[in-house]
Amino acid sequence: MLDPALMMLCLVILAALLFDYINGFHDTANAIATCVSTRALSVKAAIIMAAILNFTGAMISTKVASTIGKGIVDKDNITQMVVLAGISGAIIWNLITWYYGLPSSSSHAIIGGIMGSVFAHAGMGALKWGGLKLIILALLVSPIMGTIVGFSLMMLLYRIFRNCSPGGLNKKFRMLQVFSAAFMAFSHGTADAQKSMGVITMALLSYGVISTFSVPWQVMVACATAMAFGTAAGGWRIIKTVGRDFVKLHPVHGFCVETASAGVILGASAFGMPTSTTHVITSAILGVGLSKRLTAVNWKVAQRIVVAWVLTIPASALMAYLTYQVFNPILGK
């Protein structure tokens, strides 16, 4: 008979890979919405490119994985049930927001999920508040940086190309936008696949497969592959919200959005700080829209996006808390 503890470990790994897959199609919009909306690339070509570069970016570093795996909860309070309930809470919230076409943050969802499951298991005292403060600070500051960098880059390009005709300028930037979209897809991989790597490594540490927190290469490959397949599945609902409904974009705007977002995400990833690719690119779109005029932004869509942002951590925590309460009596024995 299969060891119950090993069965739980397998469930955790499968759930983490499922989260990575959902993250891929949920957050596909982050990398490709702008280049699809400006017709720089077809949906099919953009998704294939994003999938390949998501995989490549995910294999570059494990700094963000270490932050997620070691910065939220003390290892003595990590159990397979805690990890499984945390991932489940994040998955449930991701699917809800995907269904309604809301670009919520998978990063916020997994952090909220782990917080909720840890609270259900051992109370608030089991959380590492010092690490959580840094993580949440990074998640709050990165959208502000996305807005500022997007706005500033757009204003700089307006100044440099002020004598060019709009048609000629957009024709040039439609080609450049392919490269900026690739840059964004790569940065997405460096940030988002890392969360599942951190979660699986937590589970392996809890089971005793590894003695210290260090992401095995097999975990890196598995998470990168799951995200790449998820990205290949696409996420048209959110692509439409971000790329078409929020701000009307032309190729020059799309180039600014993708370049600004990728720069902010890669800068944070280099220091091991988790960012929300959803928040960063949406805020960069806001910055570019504001560089045109206030009325260029669809404020009703912006309001829906902000509501999803505010709700994500508490909602994911609640889902995880309830999941733990339901399944721990059955699977936790």
Tab-separated table of C-alpha atoms in Angstrom, residues 14-200:
chain	number	residue	atom	x	y	z
A	14	LEU	CA	0.219	17.786	-8.909
A	15	ALA	CA	-1.687	20.732	-7.425
A	16	ALA	CA	1.367	23.000	-7.748
A	17	LEU	CA	1.852	22.015	-11.391
A	18	LEU	CA	-1.869	22.562	-12.011
A	19	PHE	CA	-1.521	26.028	-10.448
A	20	ASP	CA	1.431	26.700	-12.760
A	21	TYR	CA	-0.604	25.556	-15.770
A	22	ILE	CA	-3.547	27.766	-14.764
A	23	ASN	CA	-1.106	30.604	-14.094
A	24	GLY	CA	0.117	30.162	-17.663
A	25	PHE	CA	-3.253	30.579	-19.364
A	26	HIS	CA	-4.524	33.015	-16.704
A	27	ASP	CA	-1.526	35.311	-17.155
A	28	THR	CA	-0.934	34.823	-20.894
A	29	ALA	CA	-2.529	38.234	-21.319
A	30	ASN	CA	0.314	39.832	-19.368
A	31	ALA	CA	2.821	39.009	-22.071
A	32	ILE	CA	0.800	39.205	-25.266
A	33	ALA	CA	-2.373	41.299	-24.833
A	34	THR	CA	-0.834	44.501	-26.147
A	35	CYS	CA	0.877	42.983	-29.203
A	36	VAL	CA	-2.349	41.141	-30.112
A	37	SER	CA	-4.520	44.229	-29.676
A	38	THR	CA	-2.207	46.300	-31.919
A	39	ARG	CA	-2.027	43.441	-34.479
A	40	ALA	CA	1.758	43.236	-34.207
A	41	LEU	CA	1.274	39.469	-33.877
A	42	SER	CA	-1.592	37.063	-34.404
A	43	VAL	CA	-3.039	35.393	-31.313
A	44	LYS	CA	-1.529	32.030	-32.305
A	45	ALA	CA	1.954	33.395	-32.999
A	46	ALA	CA	1.935	35.485	-29.819
A	47	ILE	CA	0.893	32.534	-27.641
A	48	ILE	CA	3.553	30.213	-29.127
A	49	MET	CA	6.246	32.852	-28.621
A	50	ALA	CA	5.089	33.514	-25.051
A	51	ALA	CA	5.072	29.794	-24.207
A	52	ILE	CA	8.651	29.282	-25.402
A	53	LEU	CA	9.996	32.363	-23.645
A	54	ASN	CA	8.026	31.654	-20.453
A	55	PHE	CA	9.836	28.303	-20.284
A	56	THR	CA	13.214	29.917	-20.957
A	57	GLY	CA	12.714	32.635	-18.344
A	58	ALA	CA	11.596	30.116	-15.731
A	59	MET	CA	14.885	28.206	-16.045
A	60	ILE	CA	17.116	31.239	-15.413
A	61	SER	CA	16.972	31.704	-11.635
A	62	THR	CA	15.380	30.459	-8.395
A	63	LYS	CA	15.720	33.623	-6.278
A	64	VAL	CA	11.983	34.350	-6.263
A	65	ALA	CA	11.255	30.688	-5.450
A	66	SER	CA	13.487	30.968	-2.386
A	67	THR	CA	11.683	34.117	-1.244
A	68	ILE	CA	8.279	32.405	-1.527
A	69	GLY	CA	9.470	29.154	0.024
A	70	LYS	CA	11.350	30.629	2.968
A	71	GLY	CA	9.810	34.064	3.549
A	72	ILE	CA	6.165	33.300	4.417
A	73	VAL	CA	6.160	30.583	7.060
A	74	ASP	CA	8.657	28.883	9.358
A	75	LYS	CA	9.624	25.419	8.100
A	76	ASP	CA	8.471	23.807	11.370
A	77	ASN	CA	4.875	24.754	10.488
A	78	ILE	CA	4.997	23.473	6.918
A	79	THR	CA	2.948	20.324	6.368
A	80	GLN	CA	1.756	18.737	3.150
A	81	MET	CA	-1.823	19.706	4.028
A	82	VAL	CA	-0.808	23.338	4.573
A	83	VAL	CA	0.830	23.479	1.155
A	84	LEU	CA	-2.014	21.610	-0.583
A	85	ALA	CA	-4.724	23.841	0.935
A	86	GLY	CA	-2.724	26.977	0.081
A	87	ILE	CA	-2.354	25.999	-3.568
A	88	SER	CA	-6.013	24.963	-3.770
A	89	GLY	CA	-7.160	28.356	-2.483
A	90	ALA	CA	-5.036	30.105	-5.114
A	91	ILE	CA	-6.329	27.843	-7.902
A	92	ILE	CA	-9.980	28.424	-6.956
A	93	TRP	CA	-9.567	32.212	-6.965
A	94	ASN	CA	-7.589	32.171	-10.236
A	95	LEU	CA	-10.360	30.218	-11.947
A	96	ILE	CA	-13.057	32.554	-10.628
A	97	THR	CA	-11.263	35.659	-11.892
A	98	TRP	CA	-10.376	33.978	-15.207
A	99	TYR	CA	-14.055	33.101	-15.749
A	100	TYR	CA	-15.041	36.756	-15.296
A	101	GLY	CA	-12.108	38.002	-17.381
A	102	LEU	CA	-10.441	39.848	-14.503
A	103	PRO	CA	-6.618	40.116	-14.544
A	104	SER	CA	-6.061	39.300	-10.880
A	105	SER	CA	-2.630	38.420	-9.542
A	106	SER	CA	-1.520	34.787	-9.332
A	107	SER	CA	1.316	36.011	-7.099
A	108	HIS	CA	-1.147	37.528	-4.635
A	109	ALA	CA	-3.296	34.389	-4.896
A	110	ILE	CA	-0.528	31.955	-3.899
A	111	ILE	CA	0.677	34.213	-1.069
A	112	GLY	CA	-2.874	34.662	0.229
A	113	GLY	CA	-3.487	30.927	-0.105
A	114	ILE	CA	-0.408	29.980	1.928
A	115	MET	CA	-1.307	32.582	4.573
A	116	GLY	CA	-4.849	31.199	4.887
A	117	SER	CA	-3.764	27.575	5.182
A	118	VAL	CA	-1.023	28.380	7.716
A	119	PHE	CA	-3.546	30.332	9.797
A	120	ALA	CA	-5.914	27.352	9.730
A	121	HIS	CA	-3.090	25.017	10.775
A	122	ALA	CA	-1.195	26.956	13.442
A	123	GLY	CA	-2.645	30.452	13.818
A	124	MET	CA	-1.292	33.877	12.849
A	125	GLY	CA	1.845	33.444	14.964
A	126	ALA	CA	3.199	30.851	12.530
A	127	LEU	CA	3.562	33.448	9.759
A	128	LYS	CA	6.880	35.218	9.164
A	129	TRP	CA	5.683	38.808	9.281
A	130	GLY	CA	9.105	40.258	8.496
A	131	GLY	CA	9.322	38.300	5.252
A	132	LEU	CA	5.679	38.940	4.408
A	133	LYS	CA	6.139	42.688	4.809
A	134	LEU	CA	8.948	42.678	2.236
A	135	ILE	CA	6.964	40.479	-0.161
A	136	ILE	CA	3.800	42.570	0.099
A	137	LEU	CA	5.824	45.798	-0.169
A	138	ALA	CA	7.323	44.553	-3.447
A	139	LEU	CA	3.861	43.628	-4.716
A	140	LEU	CA	2.524	47.098	-3.814
A	141	VAL	CA	5.463	49.145	-5.104
A	142	SER	CA	5.841	47.340	-8.449
A	143	PRO	CA	2.519	48.621	-9.926
A	144	ILE	CA	3.473	52.174	-8.948
A	145	MET	CA	6.797	51.685	-10.721
A	146	GLY	CA	4.981	50.228	-13.748
A	147	THR	CA	2.773	53.318	-14.011
A	148	ILE	CA	5.690	55.744	-13.619
A	149	VAL	CA	8.013	53.939	-16.053
A	150	GLY	CA	5.254	53.431	-18.634
A	151	PHE	CA	4.219	57.088	-18.465
A	152	SER	CA	7.827	58.348	-18.570
A	153	LEU	CA	8.876	56.126	-21.487
A	154	MET	CA	5.822	57.160	-23.486
A	155	MET	CA	6.492	60.854	-22.866
A	156	LEU	CA	10.136	60.365	-23.902
A	157	LEU	CA	9.112	58.723	-27.169
A	158	TYR	CA	6.562	61.473	-27.822
A	159	ARG	CA	9.395	63.988	-27.502
A	160	ILE	CA	11.887	62.041	-29.644
A	161	PHE	CA	9.415	61.307	-32.446
A	162	ARG	CA	7.287	64.455	-32.207
A	163	ASN	CA	7.878	65.301	-35.882
A	164	CYS	CA	6.937	61.840	-37.199
A	165	SER	CA	3.521	61.061	-38.628
A	166	PRO	CA	1.416	58.705	-36.487
A	167	GLY	CA	1.087	56.197	-39.335
A	168	GLY	CA	4.819	55.973	-39.994
A	169	LEU	CA	5.640	55.808	-36.295
A	170	ASN	CA	3.220	52.951	-35.633
A	171	LYS	CA	4.522	51.027	-38.644
A	172	LYS	CA	8.055	51.133	-37.202
A	173	PHE	CA	6.967	50.227	-33.704
A	174	ARG	CA	4.803	47.320	-34.867
A	175	MET	CA	8.050	45.481	-35.696
A	176	LEU	CA	9.780	46.611	-32.511
A	177	GLN	CA	6.803	45.477	-30.487
A	178	VAL	CA	7.495	41.858	-31.385
A	179	PHE	CA	10.818	42.158	-29.524
A	180	SER	CA	9.281	43.997	-26.566
A	181	ALA	CA	6.566	41.318	-26.301
A	182	ALA	CA	9.280	38.643	-26.295
A	183	PHE	CA	11.099	40.569	-23.558
A	184	MET	CA	7.894	40.686	-21.528
A	185	ALA	CA	7.201	36.950	-21.991
A	186	PHE	CA	10.732	36.118	-20.836
A	187	SER	CA	10.392	38.295	-17.741
A	188	HIS	CA	7.022	36.684	-16.976
A	189	GLY	CA	8.759	33.313	-16.854
A	190	THR	CA	11.454	34.580	-14.478
A	191	ALA	CA	8.775	35.769	-12.044
A	192	ASP	CA	5.683	33.565	-12.123
A	193	ALA	CA	6.922	29.973	-12.533
A	194	GLN	CA	9.116	30.617	-9.505
A	195	LYS	CA	6.135	30.640	-7.143
A	196	SER	CA	5.270	26.988	-7.825
A	197	MET	CA	8.939	26.039	-7.615
A	198	GLY	CA	9.012	27.509	-4.123
A	199	VAL	CA	5.824	25.703	-3.098
A	200	ILE	CA	6.965	22.277	-4.365
